[in-house]
mmCIF file of C-alpha atoms in Angstrom:
data_model
loop_
_atom_site.group_PDB
_atom_site.id
_atom_site.type_symbol
_atom_site.label_atom_id
_atom_site.label_comp_id
_atom_site.label_asym_id
_atom_site.label_seq_id
_atom_site.Cartn_x
_atom_site.Cartn_y
_atom_site.Cartn_z
ATOM 1 C CA MET A 1 -88.797 127.658 85.146
ATOM 2 C CA PRO A 2 -92.420 126.329 86.668
ATOM 3 C CA GLU A 3 -94.018 123.789 84.601
ATOM 4 C CA PRO A 4 -97.782 122.590 84.601
ATOM 5 C CA LEU A 5 -97.256 120.034 87.837
ATOM 6 C CA GLU A 6 -99.883 117.616 86.254
ATOM 7 C CA SER A 7 -97.881 117.240 82.920
ATOM 8 C CA VAL A 8 -94.369 116.787 84.732
ATOM 9 C CA LEU A 9 -96.488 114.124 87.181
ATOM 10 C CA ALA A 10 -97.177 112.203 83.968
ATOM 11 C CA GLU A 11 -93.727 112.273 82.913
ATOM 12 C CA VAL A 12 -92.798 110.893 86.429
ATOM 13 C CA ARG A 13 -95.835 108.409 86.173
ATOM 14 C CA GLU A 14 -93.595 107.104 82.929
ATOM 15 C CA LEU A 15 -90.152 107.040 84.598
ATOM 16 C CA LEU A 16 -91.639 105.200 87.739
ATOM 17 C CA LEU A 17 -93.194 102.190 85.190
ATOM 18 C CA ALA A 18 -90.342 101.885 82.852
ATOM 19 C CA PRO A 19 -87.895 99.227 83.102
ATOM 20 C CA GLY A 20 -85.200 101.730 83.256
ATOM 21 C CA LEU A 21 -86.232 103.026 86.470
ATOM 22 C CA THR A 22 -83.273 102.685 89.095
ATOM 23 C CA ARG A 23 -84.659 104.376 92.249
ATOM 24 C CA ALA A 24 -87.152 107.127 92.998
ATOM 25 C CA VAL A 25 -87.656 109.198 96.444
ATOM 26 C CA ALA A 26 -91.087 111.037 97.133
ATOM 27 C CA ALA A 27 -91.217 113.107 100.509
ATOM 28 C CA GLY A 28 -92.380 116.803 101.874
ATOM 29 C CA ARG A 29 -95.033 118.319 101.530
ATOM 30 C CA ARG A 30 -96.715 120.885 99.413
ATOM 31 C CA ARG A 31 -98.089 124.069 101.341
ATOM 32 C CA GLY A 32 -101.411 123.501 102.882
ATOM 33 C CA HIS A 33 -101.510 119.681 102.566
ATOM 34 C CA THR A 34 -99.984 116.563 104.290
ATOM 35 C CA PRO A 35 -99.058 113.360 102.689
ATOM 36 C CA THR A 36 -100.703 110.299 104.393
ATOM 37 C CA VAL A 37 -97.129 109.324 104.556
ATOM 38 C CA THR A 38 -93.821 110.910 105.370
ATOM 39 C CA ARG A 39 -91.740 109.492 102.380
ATOM 40 C CA ALA A 40 -91.824 106.699 99.817
ATOM 41 C CA GLN A 41 -88.950 105.381 97.906
ATOM 42 C CA LEU A 42 -89.506 102.994 94.660
ATOM 43 C CA ARG A 43 -86.808 100.556 92.958
ATOM 44 C CA PRO A 44 -86.939 97.665 91.074
ATOM 45 C CA VAL A 45 -86.175 94.629 92.961
ATOM 46 C CA THR A 46 -85.703 90.867 91.193
ATOM 47 C CA LEU A 47 -87.345 87.663 93.473
ATOM 48 C CA LYS A 48 -88.205 84.476 93.031
ATOM 49 C CA GLN A 49 -91.574 85.100 91.276
ATOM 50 C CA GLY A 50 -89.596 87.603 88.696
ATOM 51 C CA ARG A 51 -88.915 91.373 88.406
ATOM 52 C CA LYS A 52 -91.224 93.686 91.043
ATOM 53 C CA LEU A 53 -91.474 97.152 91.599
ATOM 54 C CA GLN A 54 -90.577 97.226 95.435
ATOM 55 C CA ILE A 55 -92.470 99.861 97.239
ATOM 56 C CA VAL A 56 -91.918 101.403 100.932
ATOM 57 C CA THR A 57 -93.541 104.006 102.762
ATOM 58 C CA ASP A 58 -93.111 105.538 106.118
ATOM 59 C CA ASP A 59 -95.724 106.679 107.931
ATOM 60 C CA GLY A 60 -93.010 108.243 110.991
ATOM 61 C CA ALA A 61 -93.060 105.297 112.654
ATOM 62 C CA ARG A 62 -92.328 102.333 111.041
ATOM 63 C CA PRO A 63 -91.800 101.473 107.282
ATOM 64 C CA TYR A 64 -93.802 99.393 105.098
ATOM 65 C CA THR A 65 -92.928 97.253 101.889
ATOM 66 C CA ARG A 66 -94.412 95.800 98.700
ATOM 67 C CA ASN A 67 -93.647 94.033 96.054
ATOM 68 C CA VAL A 68 -95.897 94.873 92.822
ATOM 69 C CA ASP A 69 -96.132 94.277 89.290
ATOM 70 C CA GLY A 70 -98.307 94.889 86.683
ATOM 71 C CA ALA A 71 -101.394 96.518 87.066
ATOM 72 C CA GLU A 72 -101.004 96.596 90.735
ATOM 73 C CA ALA A 73 -98.242 98.337 90.550
ATOM 74 C CA ALA A 74 -99.684 101.034 88.027
ATOM 75 C CA ALA A 75 -102.725 101.540 90.684
ATOM 76 C CA ALA A 76 -99.686 101.936 93.667
ATOM 77 C CA VAL A 77 -97.679 104.765 91.609
ATOM 78 C CA ASP A 78 -100.963 106.695 90.945
ATOM 79 C CA ALA A 79 -101.977 106.490 94.302
ATOM 80 C CA LEU A 80 -98.523 107.795 95.633
ATOM 81 C CA LEU A 81 -98.392 110.295 92.563
ATOM 82 C CA ALA A 82 -102.147 111.774 94.477
ATOM 83 C CA GLU A 83 -100.335 112.255 97.588
ATOM 84 C CA PRO A 84 -99.583 115.514 98.014
ATOM 85 C CA PHE A 85 -95.630 114.932 98.219
ATOM 86 C CA GLY A 86 -93.651 118.413 97.948
ATOM 87 C CA ASN A 87 -90.979 116.709 96.118
ATOM 88 C CA TRP A 88 -90.033 114.017 93.480
ATOM 89 C CA HIS A 89 -86.324 112.555 92.881
ATOM 90 C CA VAL A 90 -86.359 109.931 89.940
ATOM 91 C CA GLU A 91 -83.331 107.928 88.871
ATOM 92 C CA THR A 92 -83.054 105.997 85.493
ATOM 93 C CA ASP A 93 -80.454 104.356 83.799
ATOM 94 C CA ALA A 94 -80.644 107.802 81.372
ATOM 95 C CA ALA A 95 -81.116 110.497 83.474
ATOM 96 C CA THR A 96 -82.080 111.876 86.861
ATOM 97 C CA VAL A 97 -85.465 114.010 87.395
ATOM 98 C CA GLN A 98 -85.672 116.315 90.386
ATOM 99 C CA VAL A 99 -89.240 117.805 91.242
ATOM 100 C CA ARG A 100 -90.061 120.619 93.402
ATOM 101 C CA VAL A 101 -93.455 121.898 93.877
ATOM 102 C CA THR A 102 -93.905 125.565 94.419
ATOM 103 C CA LYS A 103 -95.866 127.658 96.513
ATOM 104 C CA LYS A 104 -98.274 128.382 93.750
ATOM 105 C CA GLY A 105 -98.225 124.581 93.025
ATOM 106 C CA ASP A 106 -96.370 124.714 89.897
ATOM 107 C CA ALA A 107 -93.552 122.376 89.405
ATOM 108 C CA GLN A 108 -89.598 123.478 89.591
ATOM 109 C CA VAL A 109 -87.819 120.606 87.757
ATOM 110 C CA HIS A 110 -84.415 119.809 86.979
ATOM 111 C CA ARG A 111 -83.662 117.203 84.653
ATOM 112 C CA ALA A 112 -79.875 115.450 84.368
ATOM 113 C CA ALA A 113 -78.130 112.773 82.511
ATOM 114 C CA ALA A 114 -77.572 109.350 84.211
ATOM 115 C CA VAL A 115 -74.366 109.479 86.445
ATOM 116 C CA ALA A 116 -73.578 106.150 85.865
ATOM 117 C CA ALA A 117 -75.038 102.973 84.879
ATOM 118 C CA PRO A 118 -77.334 101.415 87.645
ATOM 119 C CA ALA A 119 -76.467 98.135 89.801
ATOM 120 C CA THR A 120 -78.540 95.444 88.666
ATOM 121 C CA PRO A 121 -81.353 94.617 90.886
ATOM 122 C CA ALA A 122 -80.174 92.398 93.583
ATOM 123 C CA ALA A 123 -82.226 88.721 93.951
ATOM 124 C CA HIS A 124 -83.269 88.630 97.512
ATOM 125 C CA ASP A 125 -86.833 87.916 98.580
ATOM 126 C CA ARG A 126 -86.417 90.769 101.778
ATOM 127 C CA ALA A 127 -83.765 93.523 101.693
ATOM 128 C CA LYS A 128 -82.540 95.720 104.509
ATOM 129 C CA GLN A 129 -84.073 98.917 103.985
ATOM 130 C CA TRP A 130 -80.919 101.461 103.672
ATOM 131 C CA LEU A 131 -81.104 104.928 103.340
ATOM 132 C CA LEU A 132 -78.620 104.822 100.645
ATOM 133 C CA ASP A 133 -79.370 101.867 98.222
ATOM 134 C CA PRO A 134 -76.191 99.611 98.251
ATOM 135 C CA GLY A 135 -76.406 100.041 94.621
ATOM 136 C CA ASP A 136 -75.753 103.298 94.606
ATOM 137 C CA PRO A 137 -72.763 104.698 92.582
ATOM 138 C CA LEU A 138 -70.950 106.182 95.662
ATOM 139 C CA PHE A 139 -69.954 102.583 96.959
ATOM 140 C CA SER A 140 -68.686 101.746 93.257
ATOM 141 C CA VAL A 141 -66.244 104.937 93.839
ATOM 142 C CA VAL A 142 -65.662 105.056 97.541
ATOM 143 C CA GLY A 143 -65.766 100.952 97.939
ATOM 144 C CA GLY A 144 -68.820 99.400 99.869
ATOM 145 C CA THR A 145 -67.469 97.137 102.846
ATOM 146 C CA ALA A 146 -70.591 95.661 105.014
ATOM 147 C CA ALA A 147 -68.711 98.194 107.961
ATOM 148 C CA LYS A 148 -68.471 100.868 106.027
ATOM 149 C CA ARG A 149 -72.321 101.069 104.493
ATOM 150 C CA ARG A 150 -73.519 100.609 108.243
ATOM 151 C CA GLN A 151 -71.783 103.784 109.294
ATOM 152 C CA ILE A 152 -73.091 105.490 106.506
ATOM 153 C CA ASP A 153 -76.526 104.117 107.059
ATOM 154 C CA ALA A 154 -76.198 105.382 110.693
ATOM 155 C CA PHE A 155 -74.906 108.918 110.123
ATOM 156 C CA LEU A 156 -77.760 109.070 107.514
ATOM 157 C CA ARG A 157 -80.203 107.958 110.026
ATOM 158 C CA ALA A 158 -78.644 110.670 112.402
ATOM 159 C CA LEU A 159 -79.204 113.055 109.793
ATOM 160 C CA ALA A 160 -83.072 112.213 108.766
ATOM 161 C CA ALA A 161 -83.957 112.447 112.446
ATOM 162 C CA THR A 162 -82.565 115.639 112.618
ATOM 163 C CA LEU A 163 -83.835 117.352 109.394
ATOM 164 C CA PRO A 164 -87.516 118.505 108.922
ATOM 165 C CA ASP A 165 -89.516 117.055 106.107
ATOM 166 C CA ASP A 166 -89.641 120.335 104.112
ATOM 167 C CA LEU A 167 -86.525 121.332 103.276
ATOM 168 C CA PRO A 168 -84.838 124.968 101.983
ATOM 169 C CA THR A 169 -83.869 124.560 98.436
ATOM 170 C CA PRO A 170 -81.115 125.022 97.947
ATOM 171 C CA LEU A 171 -79.812 123.438 101.040
ATOM 172 C CA ARG A 172 -76.479 124.682 101.758
ATOM 173 C CA VAL A 173 -74.131 121.988 103.759
ATOM 174 C CA VAL A 174 -70.648 122.460 104.700
ATOM 175 C CA ASP A 175 -68.562 119.396 106.046
ATOM 176 C CA LEU A 176 -65.537 120.422 108.128
ATOM 177 C CA GLY A 177 -62.666 118.786 108.219
ATOM 178 C CA CYS A 178 -64.299 116.043 105.815
ATOM 179 C CA GLY A 179 -60.970 113.940 105.385
ATOM 180 C CA ASN A 180 -61.803 111.375 102.399
ATOM 181 C CA ALA A 181 -64.923 112.459 102.371
ATOM 182 C CA TYR A 182 -67.395 109.538 101.983
ATOM 183 C CA LEU A 183 -69.723 110.469 104.116
ATOM 184 C CA THR A 184 -69.660 114.196 102.854
ATOM 185 C CA PHE A 185 -70.783 112.428 99.459
ATOM 186 C CA ALA A 186 -73.174 110.454 101.240
ATOM 187 C CA ALA A 187 -75.077 113.196 102.716
ATOM 188 C CA TYR A 188 -75.150 114.387 99.357
ATOM 189 C CA ARG A 189 -76.696 111.601 97.952
ATOM 190 C CA TYR A 190 -79.260 111.390 100.688
ATOM 191 C CA LEU A 191 -80.309 114.924 100.446
ATOM 192 C CA ALA A 192 -80.504 114.710 96.670
ATOM 193 C CA GLY A 193 -82.980 111.775 96.758
ATOM 194 C CA ARG A 194 -85.165 114.005 98.662
ATOM 195 C CA GLY A 195 -85.854 115.963 96.067
ATOM 196 C CA VAL A 196 -83.962 119.343 96.713
ATOM 197 C CA GLN A 197 -81.449 120.896 95.485
ATOM 198 C CA VAL A 198 -78.301 120.501 97.446
ATOM 199 C CA GLN A 199 -74.983 122.936 97.894
ATOM 200 C CA VAL A 200 -71.991 120.945 99.355
ATOM 201 C CA VAL A 201 -68.408 121.944 100.574
ATOM 202 C CA GLY A 202 -65.768 119.665 102.112
ATOM 203 C CA VAL A 203 -63.405 121.653 104.072
ATOM 204 C CA ASP A 204 -60.046 119.809 104.709
ATOM 205 C CA VAL A 205 -56.604 121.314 105.694
ATOM 206 C CA ARG A 206 -54.652 118.915 103.542
ATOM 207 C CA GLU A 207 -54.600 119.841 99.303
ATOM 208 C CA ASP A 208 -54.450 116.650 98.766
ATOM 209 C CA GLN A 209 -57.436 115.456 99.878
ATOM 210 C CA ARG A 210 -58.902 118.493 97.930
ATOM 211 C CA VAL A 211 -57.681 117.445 94.823
ATOM 212 C CA ARG A 212 -58.760 113.460 95.727
ATOM 213 C CA ASN A 213 -62.323 114.644 96.816
ATOM 214 C CA SER A 214 -62.711 116.766 93.725
ATOM 215 C CA ALA A 215 -61.997 113.900 91.330
ATOM 216 C CA VAL A 216 -64.167 111.727 93.207
ATOM 217 C CA ALA A 217 -66.865 114.305 92.648
ATOM 218 C CA ALA A 218 -66.420 114.814 89.236
ATOM 219 C CA GLU A 219 -66.287 110.616 88.866
ATOM 220 C CA LEU A 220 -70.115 110.809 90.330
ATOM 221 C CA GLY A 221 -70.998 114.050 88.255
ATOM 222 C CA CYS A 222 -71.856 116.133 90.578
ATOM 223 C CA SER A 223 -68.631 118.614 90.860
ATOM 224 C CA ASP A 224 -71.268 121.574 90.151
ATOM 225 C CA ASP A 225 -72.931 120.670 93.425
ATOM 226 C CA VAL A 226 -69.992 119.178 95.550
ATOM 227 C CA THR A 227 -66.932 121.330 96.072
ATOM 228 C CA PHE A 228 -63.895 121.307 98.236
ATOM 229 C CA VAL A 229 -61.239 123.554 99.350
ATOM 230 C CA ALA A 230 -57.792 123.271 101.733
ATOM 231 C CA GLY A 231 -57.665 125.363 104.404
ATOM 232 C CA THR A 232 -58.291 125.182 108.135
ATOM 233 C CA ILE A 233 -62.176 124.824 109.869
ATOM 234 C CA GLU A 234 -61.078 128.613 111.501
ATOM 235 C CA ASP A 235 -60.263 130.452 108.342
ATOM 236 C CA ALA A 236 -62.476 128.425 105.655
ATOM 237 C CA GLU A 237 -64.377 130.863 103.434
ATOM 238 C CA LEU A 238 -67.373 129.377 101.949
ATOM 239 C CA PRO A 239 -69.364 130.768 98.779
ATOM 240 C CA PHE A 240 -72.649 130.854 101.377
ATOM 241 C CA ALA A 241 -73.534 130.882 104.803
ATOM 242 C CA PRO A 242 -74.779 126.893 105.253
ATOM 243 C CA ASP A 243 -78.174 125.772 107.044
ATOM 244 C CA LEU A 244 -76.368 122.493 107.726
ATOM 245 C CA VAL A 245 -72.966 122.116 109.334
ATOM 246 C CA LEU A 246 -71.167 118.728 109.534
ATOM 247 C CA ALA A 247 -68.032 117.763 111.776
ATOM 248 C CA LEU A 248 -67.531 114.120 111.955
ATOM 249 C CA HIS A 249 -64.269 113.149 113.785
ATOM 250 C CA ALA A 250 -62.537 116.352 113.684
ATOM 251 C CA CYS A 251 -59.802 115.812 116.225
ATOM 252 C CA ASP A 252 -59.807 117.455 119.692
ATOM 253 C CA THR A 253 -60.390 121.230 119.370
ATOM 254 C CA ALA A 254 -60.867 121.217 115.769
ATOM 255 C CA THR A 255 -64.338 119.835 116.831
ATOM 256 C CA ASP A 256 -64.847 123.060 118.496
ATOM 257 C CA GLN A 257 -63.434 125.631 115.786
ATOM 258 C CA ALA A 258 -66.324 123.546 114.149
ATOM 259 C CA LEU A 259 -68.982 124.139 116.216
ATOM 260 C CA ALA A 260 -67.656 128.135 116.862
ATOM 261 C CA ARG A 261 -67.943 128.262 113.035
ATOM 262 C CA ALA A 262 -71.742 126.915 113.292
ATOM 263 C CA VAL A 263 -72.646 129.140 115.780
ATOM 264 C CA GLU A 264 -70.912 132.537 114.088
ATOM 265 C CA TRP A 265 -72.981 131.400 110.579
ATOM 266 C CA GLN A 266 -76.339 130.834 112.831
ATOM 267 C CA ALA A 267 -76.526 127.109 111.254
ATOM 268 C CA ARG A 268 -80.320 125.940 111.301
ATOM 269 C CA TRP A 269 -78.841 122.010 112.109
ATOM 270 C CA VAL A 270 -75.211 120.900 113.274
ATOM 271 C CA LEU A 271 -74.439 117.350 113.492
ATOM 272 C CA ALA A 272 -70.786 117.018 115.248
ATOM 273 C CA ALA A 273 -69.296 113.682 116.110
ATOM 274 C CA PRO A 274 -66.224 114.375 118.650
ATOM 275 C CA CYS A 275 -62.879 112.688 117.947
ATOM 276 C CA CYS A 276 -60.014 112.516 121.230
ATOM 277 C CA HIS A 277 -60.723 114.805 124.234
ATOM 278 C CA HIS A 278 -57.243 116.066 124.771
ATOM 279 C CA ASP A 279 -57.757 119.497 126.016
ATOM 280 C CA ILE A 280 -59.862 118.721 128.687
ATOM 281 C CA ALA A 281 -58.144 116.105 130.020
ATOM 282 C CA ALA A 282 -55.120 118.276 130.228
ATOM 283 C CA GLN A 283 -56.601 120.362 132.347
ATOM 284 C CA LEU A 284 -58.075 117.970 134.708
ATOM 285 C CA LYS A 285 -54.440 116.548 134.811
ATOM 286 C CA ARG A 286 -53.065 119.885 136.079
ATOM 287 C CA GLY A 287 -55.904 120.529 138.381
ATOM 288 C CA SER A 288 -58.001 119.008 141.106
ATOM 289 C CA ALA A 289 -61.390 117.278 141.428
ATOM 290 C CA PRO A 290 -64.247 118.975 143.842
ATOM 291 C CA GLU A 291 -65.091 116.582 146.944
ATOM 292 C CA PRO A 292 -65.527 113.740 146.836
ATOM 293 C CA TYR A 293 -64.292 113.202 142.922
ATOM 294 C CA GLY A 294 -60.668 112.957 143.128
ATOM 295 C CA GLU A 295 -60.276 109.454 142.161
ATOM 296 C CA MET A 296 -62.431 110.113 139.159
ATOM 297 C CA ILE A 297 -58.932 111.733 137.737
ATOM 298 C CA ARG A 298 -56.385 110.246 139.934
ATOM 299 C CA HIS A 299 -56.242 107.307 136.881
ATOM 300 C CA ALA A 300 -54.982 108.333 133.695
ATOM 301 C CA ILE A 301 -57.519 105.908 131.995
ATOM 302 C CA LEU A 302 -60.379 107.123 134.101
ATOM 303 C CA ARG A 303 -59.286 110.905 133.541
ATOM 304 C CA GLU A 304 -59.360 110.223 129.836
ATOM 305 C CA ARG A 305 -62.819 108.671 129.926
ATOM 306 C CA PHE A 306 -64.366 111.485 132.177
ATOM 307 C CA ALA A 307 -63.048 113.899 130.230
ATOM 308 C CA ASP A 308 -64.597 112.593 127.144
ATOM 309 C CA VAL A 309 -68.064 112.854 129.054
ATOM 310 C CA LEU A 310 -67.252 116.411 130.607
ATOM 311 C CA THR A 311 -66.252 117.994 127.029
ATOM 312 C CA ASP A 312 -69.265 117.005 125.050
ATOM 313 C CA SER A 313 -71.427 118.034 128.518
ATOM 314 C CA LEU A 314 -69.684 121.165 127.947
ATOM 315 C CA ARG A 315 -70.001 121.283 124.219
ATOM 316 C CA ALA A 316 -74.004 120.355 124.604
ATOM 317 C CA ALA A 317 -74.254 123.341 127.258
ATOM 318 C CA LEU A 318 -72.452 125.852 125.643
ATOM 319 C CA LEU A 319 -74.784 125.453 122.118
ATOM 320 C CA ARG A 320 -77.470 125.485 124.044
ATOM 321 C CA LEU A 321 -76.299 129.023 125.677
ATOM 322 C CA HIS A 322 -76.371 130.060 121.938
ATOM 323 C CA GLY A 323 -79.744 129.340 120.841
ATOM 324 C CA TYR A 324 -79.712 125.757 119.820
ATOM 325 C CA ARG A 325 -81.657 122.736 121.111
ATOM 326 C CA VAL A 326 -79.017 119.954 121.557
ATOM 327 C CA GLU A 327 -79.172 116.041 122.120
ATOM 328 C CA VAL A 328 -76.435 113.618 122.484
ATOM 329 C CA VAL A 329 -76.831 110.546 121.010
ATOM 330 C CA GLU A 330 -74.965 106.968 120.003
ATOM 331 C CA PHE A 331 -75.113 107.125 116.509
ATOM 332 C CA ILE A 332 -73.711 103.322 115.724
ATOM 333 C CA ASP A 333 -72.631 100.815 117.803
ATOM 334 C CA SER A 334 -69.453 100.894 119.542
ATOM 335 C CA ALA A 335 -68.180 97.976 117.967
ATOM 336 C CA HIS A 336 -67.794 99.769 114.622
ATOM 337 C CA THR A 337 -66.111 102.883 116.377
ATOM 338 C CA PRO A 338 -65.598 103.759 119.656
ATOM 339 C CA ARG A 339 -65.916 107.596 118.818
ATOM 340 C CA ASN A 340 -69.829 106.809 118.495
ATOM 341 C CA LEU A 341 -71.329 110.096 120.021
ATOM 342 C CA MET A 342 -72.825 112.582 118.264
ATOM 343 C CA LEU A 343 -73.768 116.170 119.142
ATOM 344 C CA ARG A 344 -77.070 116.633 117.192
ATOM 345 C CA ALA A 345 -78.106 120.268 117.074
ATOM 346 C CA ARG A 346 -81.154 122.500 115.796
ATOM 347 C CA ARG A 347 -81.120 126.738 115.955
ATOM 348 C CA THR A 348 -84.330 127.959 117.759
ATOM 349 C CA GLY A 349 -82.873 131.473 118.397
ATOM 350 C CA ALA A 350 -83.994 130.746 122.330
ATOM 351 C CA ALA A 351 -82.245 132.798 125.081
ATOM 352 C CA PRO A 352 -80.729 131.206 128.137
ATOM 353 C CA THR A 353 -82.153 130.600 131.108
ATOM 354 C CA PRO A 354 -80.879 131.591 134.418
ATOM 355 C CA ASP A 355 -80.753 128.161 135.510
ATOM 356 C CA GLN A 356 -78.619 126.922 131.951
ATOM 357 C CA ARG A 357 -76.337 130.213 132.905
ATOM 358 C CA ALA A 358 -75.828 128.786 136.489
ATOM 359 C CA GLU A 359 -75.309 125.146 135.594
ATOM 360 C CA TYR A 360 -72.729 126.172 133.082
ATOM 361 C CA ASP A 361 -70.929 128.271 135.413
ATOM 362 C CA SER A 362 -70.871 125.815 138.363
ATOM 363 C CA LEU A 363 -70.021 122.915 136.304
ATOM 364 C CA THR A 364 -66.753 124.620 134.831
ATOM 365 C CA GLY A 365 -66.276 126.621 138.537
ATOM 366 C CA GLN A 366 -66.344 123.085 140.534
ATOM 367 C CA TRP A 367 -63.975 121.511 137.972
ATOM 368 C CA GLY A 368 -61.881 124.213 137.167
ATOM 369 C CA VAL A 369 -61.523 124.233 133.467
ATOM 370 C CA SER A 370 -62.219 126.176 130.527
ATOM 371 C CA PRO A 371 -63.525 124.533 127.850
ATOM 372 C CA ALA A 372 -61.806 125.545 124.249
ATOM 373 C CA LEU A 373 -65.289 126.842 122.528
ATOM 374 C CA ALA A 374 -66.183 129.026 125.403
ATOM 375 C CA GLY A 375 -63.122 131.505 124.135
ATOM 376 C CA MET A 376 -64.284 130.817 120.011
ATOM 377 C CA ILE A 377 -68.114 131.922 120.809
ATOM 378 C CA SER A 378 -67.623 134.405 123.798
#
């Protein structure tokens, strides 16, 4: 039930300045208003000078960090509360409070008990700005090696670059081929931290993964919002049509199955990090290359690498033909994983142009290949 915004912001102010604050995020914008910064994050830190409130604001170009205390901290908090943010997410050692400002200017508030004790603020003078705090309870459950933190942060930055400031609430997410789901949980923790209600379903063919991941969700206290089902990508039944589809390192044509489901659901956003590309590689091996490109597929290692490029080029082209704007990006340095390509797509609903259709037909015709995705969404 909506509550008066003024009284809710007063409650938020007390939490932000209380000793038990763990982390807070302000983001989004109210209808008809635009904050001077796109996002603000607050958390306590311990410096040589003592305990401070660290405030990181982002104007869309770069983050700005300051560490304050006392009257300066109170003034900084008041200034942020005066900004027309659409969402606040505040975590303390006792509770989590999520606030969404409605179109009418009221506050929709969700209050819950804390899911875990917060980590002690690290002693440092300059911290890397992680999108998911290394002290987040997630890392105490799934493990927090430096490599895993970097991969999670790179994935979340790709996710943040895909989504707009204003997100639907509830935001419905499906992770197809979720495996051990640590990126599934990372997406949930990050998105919930942006102040929206998030509903996530992870799909994996293995029943033991469903059991394990469900236990992790219970341990993190988010089993009402994050659930798992065992089944194939093609046949998985969801309780909703997702807004966001994730498919991270689904093997070979499983990525195509995930993209086909996303198109079927008309998902607004898609992030897919393909894994192996055997299907097109096998077709190239059986066929012949157009002149003068025979040398590109004569040697197995070159054929496999070219198949990677051709497969993902055709996937991007097919998504464009079905109403998506697509970017192909590197989401993490290849030192961490050689499978570091990501297809990042946003649904526009735009009809394909004749040139786009002709380009796709020419590409498949010259190389004599038939992408698996084409048969799944045609």
